[in-house]
C-alpha atoms as a printed R data frame, in Angstrom:
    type eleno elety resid chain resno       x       y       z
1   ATOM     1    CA   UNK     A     1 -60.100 -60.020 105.685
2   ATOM     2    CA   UNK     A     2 -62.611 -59.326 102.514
3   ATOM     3    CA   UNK     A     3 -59.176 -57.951 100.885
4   ATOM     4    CA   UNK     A     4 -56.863 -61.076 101.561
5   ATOM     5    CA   UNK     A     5 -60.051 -63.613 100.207
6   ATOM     6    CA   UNK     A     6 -60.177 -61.235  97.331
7   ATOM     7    CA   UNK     A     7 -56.352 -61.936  96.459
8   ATOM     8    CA   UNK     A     8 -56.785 -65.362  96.679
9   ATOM     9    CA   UNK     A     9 -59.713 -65.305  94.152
10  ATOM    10    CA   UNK     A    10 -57.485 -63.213  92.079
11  ATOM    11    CA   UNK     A    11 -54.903 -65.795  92.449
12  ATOM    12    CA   UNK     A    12 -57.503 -68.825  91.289
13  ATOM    13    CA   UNK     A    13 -56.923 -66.735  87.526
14  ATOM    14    CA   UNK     A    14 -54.414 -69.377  85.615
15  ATOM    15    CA   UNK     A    15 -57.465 -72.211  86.139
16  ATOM    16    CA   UNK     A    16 -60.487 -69.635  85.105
17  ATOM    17    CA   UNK     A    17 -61.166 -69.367  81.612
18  ATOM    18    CA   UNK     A    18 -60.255 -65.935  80.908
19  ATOM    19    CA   UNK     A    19 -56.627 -67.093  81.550
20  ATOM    20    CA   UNK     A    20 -56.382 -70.140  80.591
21  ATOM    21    CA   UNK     A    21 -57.974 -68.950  76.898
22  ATOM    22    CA   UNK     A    22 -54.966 -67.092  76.004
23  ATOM    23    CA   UNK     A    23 -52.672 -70.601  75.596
24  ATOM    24    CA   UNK     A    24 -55.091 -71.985  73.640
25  ATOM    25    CA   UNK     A    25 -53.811 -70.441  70.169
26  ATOM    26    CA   UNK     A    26 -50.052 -71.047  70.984
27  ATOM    27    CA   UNK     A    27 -50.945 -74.362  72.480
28  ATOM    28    CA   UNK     A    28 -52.904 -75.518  69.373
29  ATOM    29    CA   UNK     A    29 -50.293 -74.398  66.995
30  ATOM    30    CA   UNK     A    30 -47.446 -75.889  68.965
31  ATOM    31    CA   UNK     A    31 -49.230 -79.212  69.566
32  ATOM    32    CA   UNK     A    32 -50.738 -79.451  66.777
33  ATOM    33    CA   UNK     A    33 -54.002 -81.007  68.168
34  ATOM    34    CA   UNK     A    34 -56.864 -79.646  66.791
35  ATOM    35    CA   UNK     A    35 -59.059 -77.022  68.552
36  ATOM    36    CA   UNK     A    36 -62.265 -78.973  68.844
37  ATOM    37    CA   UNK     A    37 -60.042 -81.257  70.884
38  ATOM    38    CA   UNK     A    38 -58.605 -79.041  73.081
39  ATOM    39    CA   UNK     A    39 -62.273 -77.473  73.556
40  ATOM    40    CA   UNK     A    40 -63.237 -80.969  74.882
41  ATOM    41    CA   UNK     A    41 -60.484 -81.775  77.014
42  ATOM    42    CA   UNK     A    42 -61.673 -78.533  78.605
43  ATOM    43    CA   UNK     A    43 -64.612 -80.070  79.128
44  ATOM    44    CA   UNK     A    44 -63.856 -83.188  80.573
45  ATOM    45    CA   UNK     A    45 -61.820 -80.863  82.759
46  ATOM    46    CA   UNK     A    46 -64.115 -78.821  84.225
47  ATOM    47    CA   UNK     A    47 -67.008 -81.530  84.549
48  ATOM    48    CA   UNK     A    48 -64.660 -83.466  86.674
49  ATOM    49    CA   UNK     A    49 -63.333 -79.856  88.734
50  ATOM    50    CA   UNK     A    50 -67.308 -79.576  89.454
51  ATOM    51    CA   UNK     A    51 -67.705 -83.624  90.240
52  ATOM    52    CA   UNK     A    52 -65.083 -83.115  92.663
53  ATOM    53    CA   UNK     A    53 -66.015 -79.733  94.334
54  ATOM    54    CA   UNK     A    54 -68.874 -81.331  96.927
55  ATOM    55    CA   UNK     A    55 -66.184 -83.758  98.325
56  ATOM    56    CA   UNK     A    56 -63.351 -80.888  98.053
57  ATOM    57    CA   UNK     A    57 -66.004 -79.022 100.233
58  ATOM    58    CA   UNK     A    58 -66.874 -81.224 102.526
59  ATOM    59    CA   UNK     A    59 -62.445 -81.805 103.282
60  ATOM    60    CA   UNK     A    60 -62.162 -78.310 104.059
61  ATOM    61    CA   UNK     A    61 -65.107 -78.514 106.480
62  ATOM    62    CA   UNK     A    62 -62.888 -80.855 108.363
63  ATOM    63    CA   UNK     A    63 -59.654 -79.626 108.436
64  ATOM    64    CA   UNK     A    64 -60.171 -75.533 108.208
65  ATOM    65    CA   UNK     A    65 -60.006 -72.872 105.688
66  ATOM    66    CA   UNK     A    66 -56.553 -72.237 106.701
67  ATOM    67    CA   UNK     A    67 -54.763 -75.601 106.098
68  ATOM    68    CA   UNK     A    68 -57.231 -76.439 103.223
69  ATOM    69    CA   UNK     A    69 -55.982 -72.917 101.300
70  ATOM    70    CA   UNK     A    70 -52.310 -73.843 101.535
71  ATOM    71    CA   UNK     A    71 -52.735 -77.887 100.500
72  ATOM    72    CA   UNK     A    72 -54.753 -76.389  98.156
73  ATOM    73    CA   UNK     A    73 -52.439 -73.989  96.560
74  ATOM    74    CA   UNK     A    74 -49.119 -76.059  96.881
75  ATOM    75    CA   UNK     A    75 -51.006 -78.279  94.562
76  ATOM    76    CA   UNK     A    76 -52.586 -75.686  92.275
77  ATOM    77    CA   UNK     A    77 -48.923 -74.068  91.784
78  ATOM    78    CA   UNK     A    78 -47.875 -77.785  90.592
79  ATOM    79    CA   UNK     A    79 -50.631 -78.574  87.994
80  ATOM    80    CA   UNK     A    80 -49.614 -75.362  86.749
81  ATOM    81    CA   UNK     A    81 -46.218 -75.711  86.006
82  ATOM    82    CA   UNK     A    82 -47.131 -79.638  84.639
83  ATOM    83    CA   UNK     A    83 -49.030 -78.011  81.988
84  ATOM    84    CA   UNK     A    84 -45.781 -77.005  80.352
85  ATOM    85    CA   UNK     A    85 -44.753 -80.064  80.301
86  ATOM    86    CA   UNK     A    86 -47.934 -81.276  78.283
87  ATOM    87    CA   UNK     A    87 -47.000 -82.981  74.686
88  ATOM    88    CA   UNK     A    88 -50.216 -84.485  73.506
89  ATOM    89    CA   UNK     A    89 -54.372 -84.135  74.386
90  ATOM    90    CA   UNK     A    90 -54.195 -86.946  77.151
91  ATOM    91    CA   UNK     A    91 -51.796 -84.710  79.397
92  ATOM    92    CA   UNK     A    92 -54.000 -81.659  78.237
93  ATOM    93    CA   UNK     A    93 -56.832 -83.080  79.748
94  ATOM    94    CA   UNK     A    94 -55.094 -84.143  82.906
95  ATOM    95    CA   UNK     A    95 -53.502 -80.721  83.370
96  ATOM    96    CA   UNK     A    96 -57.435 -79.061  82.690
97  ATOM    97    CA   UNK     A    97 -58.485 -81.602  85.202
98  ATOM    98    CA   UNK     A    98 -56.100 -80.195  87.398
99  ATOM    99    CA   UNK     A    99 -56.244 -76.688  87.338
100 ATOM   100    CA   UNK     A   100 -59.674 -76.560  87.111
101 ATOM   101    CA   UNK     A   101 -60.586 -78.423  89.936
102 ATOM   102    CA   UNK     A   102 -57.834 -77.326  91.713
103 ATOM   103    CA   UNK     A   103 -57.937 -73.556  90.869
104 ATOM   104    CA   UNK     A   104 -61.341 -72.377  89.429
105 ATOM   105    CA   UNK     A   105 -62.546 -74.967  92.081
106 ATOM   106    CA   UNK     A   106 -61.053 -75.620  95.412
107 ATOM   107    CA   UNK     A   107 -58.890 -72.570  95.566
108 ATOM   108    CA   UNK     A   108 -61.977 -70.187  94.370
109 ATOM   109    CA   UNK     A   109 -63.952 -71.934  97.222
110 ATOM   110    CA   UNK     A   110 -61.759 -71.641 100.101
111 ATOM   111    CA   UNK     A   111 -61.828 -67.769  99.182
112 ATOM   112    CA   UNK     A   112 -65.494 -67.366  99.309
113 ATOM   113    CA   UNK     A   113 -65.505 -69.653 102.539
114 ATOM   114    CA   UNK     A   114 -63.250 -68.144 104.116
115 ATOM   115    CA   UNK     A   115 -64.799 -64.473 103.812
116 ATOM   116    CA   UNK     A   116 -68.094 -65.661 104.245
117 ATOM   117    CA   UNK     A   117 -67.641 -67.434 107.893
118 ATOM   118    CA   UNK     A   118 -65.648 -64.035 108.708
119 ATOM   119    CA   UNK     A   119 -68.433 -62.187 107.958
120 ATOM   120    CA   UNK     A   120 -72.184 -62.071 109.375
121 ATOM   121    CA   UNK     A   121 -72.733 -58.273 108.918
122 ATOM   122    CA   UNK     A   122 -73.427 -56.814 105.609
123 ATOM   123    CA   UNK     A   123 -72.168 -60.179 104.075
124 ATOM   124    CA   UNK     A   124 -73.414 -59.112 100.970
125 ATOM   125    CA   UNK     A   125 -71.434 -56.008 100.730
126 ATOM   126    CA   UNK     A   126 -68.180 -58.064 101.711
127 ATOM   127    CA   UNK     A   127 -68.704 -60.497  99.117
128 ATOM   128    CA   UNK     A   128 -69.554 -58.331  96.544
129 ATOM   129    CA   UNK     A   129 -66.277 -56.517  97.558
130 ATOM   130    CA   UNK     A   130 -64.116 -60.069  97.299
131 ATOM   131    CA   UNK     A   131 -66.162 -61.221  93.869
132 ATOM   132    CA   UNK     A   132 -65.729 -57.441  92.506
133 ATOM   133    CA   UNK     A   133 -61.987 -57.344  93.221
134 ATOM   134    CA   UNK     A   134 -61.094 -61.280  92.502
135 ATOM   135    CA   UNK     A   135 -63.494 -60.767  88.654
136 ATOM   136    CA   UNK     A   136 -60.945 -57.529  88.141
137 ATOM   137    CA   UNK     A   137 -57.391 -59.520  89.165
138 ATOM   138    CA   UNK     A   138 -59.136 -62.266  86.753
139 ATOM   139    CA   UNK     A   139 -60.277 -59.902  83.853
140 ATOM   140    CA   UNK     A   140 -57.147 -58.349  83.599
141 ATOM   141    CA   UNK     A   141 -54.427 -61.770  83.766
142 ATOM   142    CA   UNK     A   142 -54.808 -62.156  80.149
143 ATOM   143    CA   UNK     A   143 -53.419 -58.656  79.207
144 ATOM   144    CA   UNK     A   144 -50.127 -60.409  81.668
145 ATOM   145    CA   UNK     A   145 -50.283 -63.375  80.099
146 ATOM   146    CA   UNK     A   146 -50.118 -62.578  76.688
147 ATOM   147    CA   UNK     A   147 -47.067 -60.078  77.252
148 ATOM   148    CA   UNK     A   148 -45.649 -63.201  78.794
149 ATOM   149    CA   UNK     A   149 -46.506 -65.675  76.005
150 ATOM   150    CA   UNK     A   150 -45.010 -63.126  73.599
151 ATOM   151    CA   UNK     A   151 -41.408 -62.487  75.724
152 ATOM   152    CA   UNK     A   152 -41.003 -66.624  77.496
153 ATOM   153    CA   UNK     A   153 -43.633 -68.804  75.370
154 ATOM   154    CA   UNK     A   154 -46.353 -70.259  76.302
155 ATOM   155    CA   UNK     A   155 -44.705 -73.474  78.604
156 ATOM   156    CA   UNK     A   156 -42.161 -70.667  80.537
157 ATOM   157    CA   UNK     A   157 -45.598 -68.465  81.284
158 ATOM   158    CA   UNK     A   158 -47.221 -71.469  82.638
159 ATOM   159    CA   UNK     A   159 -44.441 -72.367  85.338
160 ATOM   160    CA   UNK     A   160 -44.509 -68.231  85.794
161 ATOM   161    CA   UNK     A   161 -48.094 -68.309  86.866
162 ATOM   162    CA   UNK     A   162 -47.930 -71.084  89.328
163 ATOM   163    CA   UNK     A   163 -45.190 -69.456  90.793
164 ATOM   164    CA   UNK     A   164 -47.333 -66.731  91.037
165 ATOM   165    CA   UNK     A   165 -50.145 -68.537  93.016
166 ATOM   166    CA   UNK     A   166 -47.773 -69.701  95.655
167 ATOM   167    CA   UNK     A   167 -46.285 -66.149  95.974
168 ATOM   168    CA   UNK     A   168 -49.595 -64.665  96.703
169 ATOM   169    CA   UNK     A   169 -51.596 -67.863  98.561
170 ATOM   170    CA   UNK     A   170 -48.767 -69.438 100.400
171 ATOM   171    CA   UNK     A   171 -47.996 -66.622 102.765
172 ATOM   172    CA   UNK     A   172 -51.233 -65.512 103.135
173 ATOM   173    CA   UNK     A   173 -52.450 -68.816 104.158
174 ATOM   174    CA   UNK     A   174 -49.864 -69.445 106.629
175 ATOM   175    CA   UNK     A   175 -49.711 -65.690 108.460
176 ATOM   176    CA   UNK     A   176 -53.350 -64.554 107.628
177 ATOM   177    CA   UNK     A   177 -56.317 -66.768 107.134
178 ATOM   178    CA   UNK     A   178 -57.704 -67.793 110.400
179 ATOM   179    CA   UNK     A   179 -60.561 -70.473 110.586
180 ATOM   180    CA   UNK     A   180 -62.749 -67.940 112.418
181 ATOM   181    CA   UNK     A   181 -62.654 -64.584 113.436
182 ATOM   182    CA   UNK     A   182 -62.320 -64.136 117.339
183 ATOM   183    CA   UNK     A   183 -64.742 -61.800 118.055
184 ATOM   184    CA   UNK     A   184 -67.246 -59.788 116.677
185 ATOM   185    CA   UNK     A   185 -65.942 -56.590 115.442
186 ATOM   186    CA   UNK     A   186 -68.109 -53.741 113.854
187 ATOM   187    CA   UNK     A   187 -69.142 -55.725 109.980
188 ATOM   188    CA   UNK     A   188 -67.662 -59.057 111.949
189 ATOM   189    CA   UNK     A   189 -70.017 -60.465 113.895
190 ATOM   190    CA   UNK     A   190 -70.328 -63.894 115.810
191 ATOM   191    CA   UNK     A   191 -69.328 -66.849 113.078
192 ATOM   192    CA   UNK     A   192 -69.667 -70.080 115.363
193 ATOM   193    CA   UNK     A   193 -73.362 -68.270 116.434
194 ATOM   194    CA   UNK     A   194 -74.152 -67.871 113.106
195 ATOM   195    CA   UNK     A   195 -72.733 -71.057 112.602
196 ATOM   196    CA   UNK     A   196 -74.541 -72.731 115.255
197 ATOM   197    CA   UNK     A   197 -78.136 -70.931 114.002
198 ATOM   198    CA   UNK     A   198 -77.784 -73.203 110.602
199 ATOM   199    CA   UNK     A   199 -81.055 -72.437 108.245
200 ATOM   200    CA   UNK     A   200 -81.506 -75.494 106.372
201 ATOM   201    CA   UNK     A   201 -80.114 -78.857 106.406
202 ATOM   202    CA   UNK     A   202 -78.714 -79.929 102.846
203 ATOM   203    CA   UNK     A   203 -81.926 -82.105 102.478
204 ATOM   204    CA   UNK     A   204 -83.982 -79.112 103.284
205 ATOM   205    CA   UNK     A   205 -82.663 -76.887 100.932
206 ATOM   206    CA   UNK     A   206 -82.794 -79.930  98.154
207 ATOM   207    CA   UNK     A   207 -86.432 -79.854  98.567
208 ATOM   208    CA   UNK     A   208 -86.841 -75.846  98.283
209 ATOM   209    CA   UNK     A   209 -87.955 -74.726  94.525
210 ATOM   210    CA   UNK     A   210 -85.362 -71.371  94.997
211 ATOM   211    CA   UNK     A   211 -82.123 -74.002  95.356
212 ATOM   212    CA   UNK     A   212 -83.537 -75.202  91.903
213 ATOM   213    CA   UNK     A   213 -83.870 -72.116  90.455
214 ATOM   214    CA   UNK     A   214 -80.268 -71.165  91.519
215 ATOM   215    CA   UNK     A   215 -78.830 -73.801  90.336
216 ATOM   216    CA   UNK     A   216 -80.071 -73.668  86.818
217 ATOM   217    CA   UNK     A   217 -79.218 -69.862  86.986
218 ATOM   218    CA   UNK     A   218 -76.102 -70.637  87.550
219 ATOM   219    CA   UNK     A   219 -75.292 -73.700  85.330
220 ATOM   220    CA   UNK     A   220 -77.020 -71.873  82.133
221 ATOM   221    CA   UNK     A   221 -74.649 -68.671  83.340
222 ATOM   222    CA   UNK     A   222 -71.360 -70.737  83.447
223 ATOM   223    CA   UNK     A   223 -72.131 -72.685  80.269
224 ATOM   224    CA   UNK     A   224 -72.620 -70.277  77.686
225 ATOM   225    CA   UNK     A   225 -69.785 -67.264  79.124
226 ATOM   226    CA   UNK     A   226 -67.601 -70.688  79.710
227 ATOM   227    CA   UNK     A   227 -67.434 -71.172  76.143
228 ATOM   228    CA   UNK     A   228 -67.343 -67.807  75.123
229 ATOM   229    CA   UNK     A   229 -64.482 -66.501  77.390
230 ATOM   230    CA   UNK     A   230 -62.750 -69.935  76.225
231 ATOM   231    CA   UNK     A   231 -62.948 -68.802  72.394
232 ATOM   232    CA   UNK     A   232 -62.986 -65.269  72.646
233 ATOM   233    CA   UNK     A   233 -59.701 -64.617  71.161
234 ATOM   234    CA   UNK     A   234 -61.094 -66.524  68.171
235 ATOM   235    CA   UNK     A   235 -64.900 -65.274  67.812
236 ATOM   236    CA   UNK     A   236 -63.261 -61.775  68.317
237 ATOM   237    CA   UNK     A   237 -60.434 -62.414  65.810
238 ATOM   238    CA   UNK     A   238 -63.040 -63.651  63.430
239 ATOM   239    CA   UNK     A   239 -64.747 -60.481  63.636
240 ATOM   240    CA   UNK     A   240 -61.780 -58.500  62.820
241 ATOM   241    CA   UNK     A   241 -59.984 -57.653  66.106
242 ATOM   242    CA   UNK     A   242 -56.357 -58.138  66.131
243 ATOM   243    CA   UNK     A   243 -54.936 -60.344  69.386
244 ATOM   244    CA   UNK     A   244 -54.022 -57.178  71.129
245 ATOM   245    CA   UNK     A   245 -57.569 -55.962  70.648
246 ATOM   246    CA   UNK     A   246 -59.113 -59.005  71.766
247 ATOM   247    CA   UNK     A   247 -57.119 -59.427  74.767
248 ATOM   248    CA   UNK     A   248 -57.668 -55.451  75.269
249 ATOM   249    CA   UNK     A   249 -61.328 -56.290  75.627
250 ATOM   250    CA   UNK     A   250 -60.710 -57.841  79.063
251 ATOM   251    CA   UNK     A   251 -60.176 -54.280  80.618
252 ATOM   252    CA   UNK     A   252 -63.448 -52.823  79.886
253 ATOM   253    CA   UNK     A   253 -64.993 -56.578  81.360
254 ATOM   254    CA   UNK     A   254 -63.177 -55.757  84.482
255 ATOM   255    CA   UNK     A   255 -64.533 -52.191  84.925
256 ATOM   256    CA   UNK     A   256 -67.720 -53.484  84.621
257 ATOM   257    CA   UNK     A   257 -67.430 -56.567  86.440
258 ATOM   258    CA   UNK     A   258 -66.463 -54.187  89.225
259 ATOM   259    CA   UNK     A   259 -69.174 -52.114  89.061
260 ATOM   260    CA   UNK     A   260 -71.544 -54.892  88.463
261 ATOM   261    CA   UNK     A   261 -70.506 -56.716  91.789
262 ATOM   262    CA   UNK     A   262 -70.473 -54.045  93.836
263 ATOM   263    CA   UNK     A   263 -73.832 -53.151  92.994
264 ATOM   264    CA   UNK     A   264 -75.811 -56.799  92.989
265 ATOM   265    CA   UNK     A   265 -73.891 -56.763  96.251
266 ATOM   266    CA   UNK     A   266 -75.344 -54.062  97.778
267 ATOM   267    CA   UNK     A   267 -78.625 -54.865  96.298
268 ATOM   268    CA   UNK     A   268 -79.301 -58.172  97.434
269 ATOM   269    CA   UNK     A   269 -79.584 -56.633 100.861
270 ATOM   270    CA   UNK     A   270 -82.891 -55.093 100.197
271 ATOM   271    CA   UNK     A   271 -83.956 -56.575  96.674
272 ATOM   272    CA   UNK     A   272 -85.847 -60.190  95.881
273 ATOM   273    CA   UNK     A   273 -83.147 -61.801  94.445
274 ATOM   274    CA   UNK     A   274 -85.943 -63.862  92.135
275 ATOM   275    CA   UNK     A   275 -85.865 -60.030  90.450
276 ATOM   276    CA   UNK     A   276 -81.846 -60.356  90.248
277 ATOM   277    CA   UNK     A   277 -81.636 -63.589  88.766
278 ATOM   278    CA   UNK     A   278 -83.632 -62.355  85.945
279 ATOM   279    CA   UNK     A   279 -81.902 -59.365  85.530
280 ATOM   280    CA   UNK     A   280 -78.065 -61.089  85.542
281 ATOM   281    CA   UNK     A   281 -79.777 -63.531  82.951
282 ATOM   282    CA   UNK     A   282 -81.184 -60.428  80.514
283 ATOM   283    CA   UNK     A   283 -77.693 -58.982  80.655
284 ATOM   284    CA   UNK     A   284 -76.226 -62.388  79.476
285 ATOM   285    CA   UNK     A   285 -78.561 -62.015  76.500
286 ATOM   286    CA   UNK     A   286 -77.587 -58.692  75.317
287 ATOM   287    CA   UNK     A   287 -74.013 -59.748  75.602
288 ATOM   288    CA   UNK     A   288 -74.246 -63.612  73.810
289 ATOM   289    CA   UNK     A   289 -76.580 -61.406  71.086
290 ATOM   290    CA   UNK     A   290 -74.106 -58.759  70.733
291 ATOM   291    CA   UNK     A   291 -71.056 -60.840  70.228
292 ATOM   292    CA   UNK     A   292 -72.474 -62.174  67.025
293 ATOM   293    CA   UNK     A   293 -72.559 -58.880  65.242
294 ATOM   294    CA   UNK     A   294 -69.361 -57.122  67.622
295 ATOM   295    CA   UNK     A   295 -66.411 -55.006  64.902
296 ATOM   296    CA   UNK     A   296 -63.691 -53.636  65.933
297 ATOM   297    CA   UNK     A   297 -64.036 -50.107  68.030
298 ATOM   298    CA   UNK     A   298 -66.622 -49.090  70.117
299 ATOM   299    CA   UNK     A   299 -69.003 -52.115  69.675
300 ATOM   300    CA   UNK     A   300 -66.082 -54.118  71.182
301 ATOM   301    CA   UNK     A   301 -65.756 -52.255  73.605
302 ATOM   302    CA   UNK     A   302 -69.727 -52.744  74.873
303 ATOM   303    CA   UNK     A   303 -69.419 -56.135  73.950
304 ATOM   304    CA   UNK     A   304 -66.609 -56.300  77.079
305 ATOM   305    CA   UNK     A   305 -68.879 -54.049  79.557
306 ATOM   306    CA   UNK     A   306 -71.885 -56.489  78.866
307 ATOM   307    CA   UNK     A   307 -70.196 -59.612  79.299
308 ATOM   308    CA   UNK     A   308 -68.394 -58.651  82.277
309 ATOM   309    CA   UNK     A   309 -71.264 -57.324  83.393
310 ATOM   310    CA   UNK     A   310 -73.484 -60.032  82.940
311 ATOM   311    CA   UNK     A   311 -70.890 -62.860  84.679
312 ATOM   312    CA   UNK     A   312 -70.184 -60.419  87.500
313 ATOM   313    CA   UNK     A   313 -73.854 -60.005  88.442
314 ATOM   314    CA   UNK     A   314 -74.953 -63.550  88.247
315 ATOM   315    CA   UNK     A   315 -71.856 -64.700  90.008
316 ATOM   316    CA   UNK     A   316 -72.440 -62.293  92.887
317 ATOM   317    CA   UNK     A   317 -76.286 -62.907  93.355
318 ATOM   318    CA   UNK     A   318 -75.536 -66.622  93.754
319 ATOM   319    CA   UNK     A   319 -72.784 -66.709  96.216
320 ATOM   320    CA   UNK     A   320 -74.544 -63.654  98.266
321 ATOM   321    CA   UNK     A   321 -78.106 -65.840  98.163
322 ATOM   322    CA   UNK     A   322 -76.328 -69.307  98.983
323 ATOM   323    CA   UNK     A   323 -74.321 -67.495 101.986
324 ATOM   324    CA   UNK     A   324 -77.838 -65.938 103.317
325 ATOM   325    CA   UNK     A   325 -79.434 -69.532 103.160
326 ATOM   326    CA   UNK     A   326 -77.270 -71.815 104.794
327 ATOM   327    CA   UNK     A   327 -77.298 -75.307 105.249
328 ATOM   328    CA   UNK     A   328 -76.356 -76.441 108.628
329 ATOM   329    CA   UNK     A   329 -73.383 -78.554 107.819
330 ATOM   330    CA   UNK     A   330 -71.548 -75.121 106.534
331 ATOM   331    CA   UNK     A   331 -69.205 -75.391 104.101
332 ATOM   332    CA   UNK     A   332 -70.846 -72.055 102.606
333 ATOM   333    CA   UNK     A   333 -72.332 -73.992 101.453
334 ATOM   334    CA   UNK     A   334 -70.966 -74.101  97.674
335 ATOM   335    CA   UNK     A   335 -69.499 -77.017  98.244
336 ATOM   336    CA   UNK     A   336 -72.700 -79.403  99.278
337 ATOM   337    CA   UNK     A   337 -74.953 -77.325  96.730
C-alpha cells in the first residue's frame, strides 16, 4: 500500500512547483504577461490551495480516502487540461487556483492519508518510503515535461499531464485504495484502534508549543524552496546554465531527496525531532546560500543535492511528527493542522 500512495504523490507533480516551473518561460513568452505577474497569480494560487486544504480535509474524513482520491483526481485531470486553454493572467490564476489546491493539495493529502491510516507500525519508515518515492516521481517530471514542451508546446503538454493523472489515480482509486486495512498484518497494524486511541483533540494540539514550532518550520520551508523551485530555470539561467542544464539539475535533487527521506524517516523513530527540525532548516541554508554564487558544473550539481535535500528532510519530519501526534478527529491530521 506505501507503493500505490507513493504513485499518487508522484501523480500530484503537474500542481507542485517543480512542474509547473517549466511552463512558466513558454507561458510568459506566449502570453506575453509579464513574469512578476505570473509569480503572483501563483501566489494567489497557492494561498487559496492552503485556505482550502482544512475544509478539503475535513470532506475526505466523511466520505473515505477512496471516493475522495477519485473526485479528487477527475477534477485535478480537468484543471489541468483548462490551463491550456488559458489566454490572459485572470484564467492563469484560476487554473493555479486549481491545480494547486487540487493537486499539490487535496490529491497530495489523500496520499499521505491514505498510507498513514494503513499503517501503525514503523509509520515512519512507510512514510518516508511514500515521501522518498513521490519527491523522486516529482523531481524528475520536469526533465518529461520539457521534452514535451519542446516536441507538442506548452498547451498540448498540459492536456498530456492531466491525462496522465487520471491514468495513474483513476484505477488505482477504484481497484486499490481501501478506507482501512482489514486486519493487522506484520508493519499493518489495527487502524480503527489506533484510530479510536486519538492523542489530542485539534484544540489540544492548538495549545501545544511543538504544533507551533511545526508549523513555522514548515511555512518558512515551503516559502523560500516555493519560490526558488518556481524560478529556478531563471536564477539558474542567470548564472549561466543552459535550459537543459537547469532542468538536468532536478536529477541530482531527486537522488538526494531519496536519500534524504529515507533517512529522516528512519530517524524520527528514535531521534527528538526538535533536533530534526533544526537540522532540515540548516540544510535549507546551505542550499538558499549556495544558489547565489552556483556556475555551471559541479557547483550545480551540489546546489541540486542540497536543495533536494533540504525539502525532502523537512517535508518528511513534518508529516512523520504530525502522523505520531494525532488529533482525534483524524484526518492525519494535515488537513485540521
Amino acid at each position: 500500500m506505501a507503493v500505490v500512495a507513493a504513485l499518487v504523490m508522484c501523480a500530484t507533480a503537474p500542481g507542485q512547483t517543480a512542474g509547473v516551473s517549466v511552463f512558466i518561460g513558454p507561458m510568459v513568452e506566449d502570453l506575453g504577461i509579464p513574469r512578476a505577474h505570473i509569480s503572483t497569480a501563483y501566489l494567489v494560487g497557492t494561498l487559496f490551495g492552503a485556505t482550502v486544504l482544512p475544509l478539503i480535509g475535513r470532506w475526505v474524513d466523511r466520505v473515505g480516502v477512496r471516493r475522495a482520491m477519485l473526485l479528487i483526481a477527475l477534477g485535478f485531470t480537468a484543471a489541468l487540461i483548462g490551463m491550456s486553454l488559458v489566454h490572459d493572467v485572470w484564467t492563469v490564476t484560476v487554473g493555479y487556483m486549481l491545480i494547486r489546491s487540487l493537486g499539490q493539495g487535496a490529491l497530495g493529502l489523500t496520499a499521505v492519508t491514505f498510507a498513514a491510516r494503513w499503517y501503525t507500525r514503523n509509520r515512519g519508515t512507510a512514510l518516508g518510503f511514500v515521501t522518498a518515492i513521490g519527491s523522486a516521481g516529482i523531481s524528475l517530471t520536469p526533465l518529461i515535461l520539457e521534452m514535451l514542451l519542446v516536441q507538442a508546446g506548452w498547451r498540448s503538454t498540459w492536456v498530456i499531464a492531466g491525462l496522465a493523472v487520471a491514468v495513474i489515480v483513476v484505477p488505482l482509486s477504484v481497484f486499490v485504495v481501501r478506507d482501512y486495512p482489514p486486519a493487522p498484518s506484520g508493519a499493518e497494524g489495527d487502524a480503527d484502534a489506533e484510530r479510536a486511541r486519538g492523542d489530542f483533540t485539534r484544540g489540544q494540539a492548538l495549545r501545544e508549543p511543538w504544533f507551533w514550532v511545526l508549523v513555522s518550520t514548515v511555512a518558512m520551508s515551503g516559502m523560500f524552496t516555493t519560490a526558488a523551485m518556481f524560478h529556478q530555470f531563471d536564477i539558474l539561467q542567470q548564472r549561466g546554465l543552459s535550459s537543459t542544464a537547469a532542468a538536468a539539475t532536478f536529477v541530482p535533487q531527486a537522488i538526494a531527496g531519496i536519500i534524504a527521506t529515507l533517512m529522516a524517516g528512519r530517524l524520527t523513530e528514535f531521534v527528538n525531532p526538535r533536533v530534526l527540525i533544526v537540522i532540515g532548516m540548516a540544510l535549507h541554508t546551505v542550499a538558499f546560500t549556495w544558489g547565489t554564487v552556483v556556475t555551471p558544473g559541479w557547483s550545480a550539481l551540489a546546489y541540486g543535492l542540497t536543495i533536494g535535500a533540504a525539502g525532502a528532510f523537512a517535508r518528511t519530519v513534518e508529516i512523520v511528527t504530525v502522523c505520531q501526534r494525532r488529533v482525534k478527529i483524524d484526518p492525519l491530521s494535515t488537513a485540521e493542522f
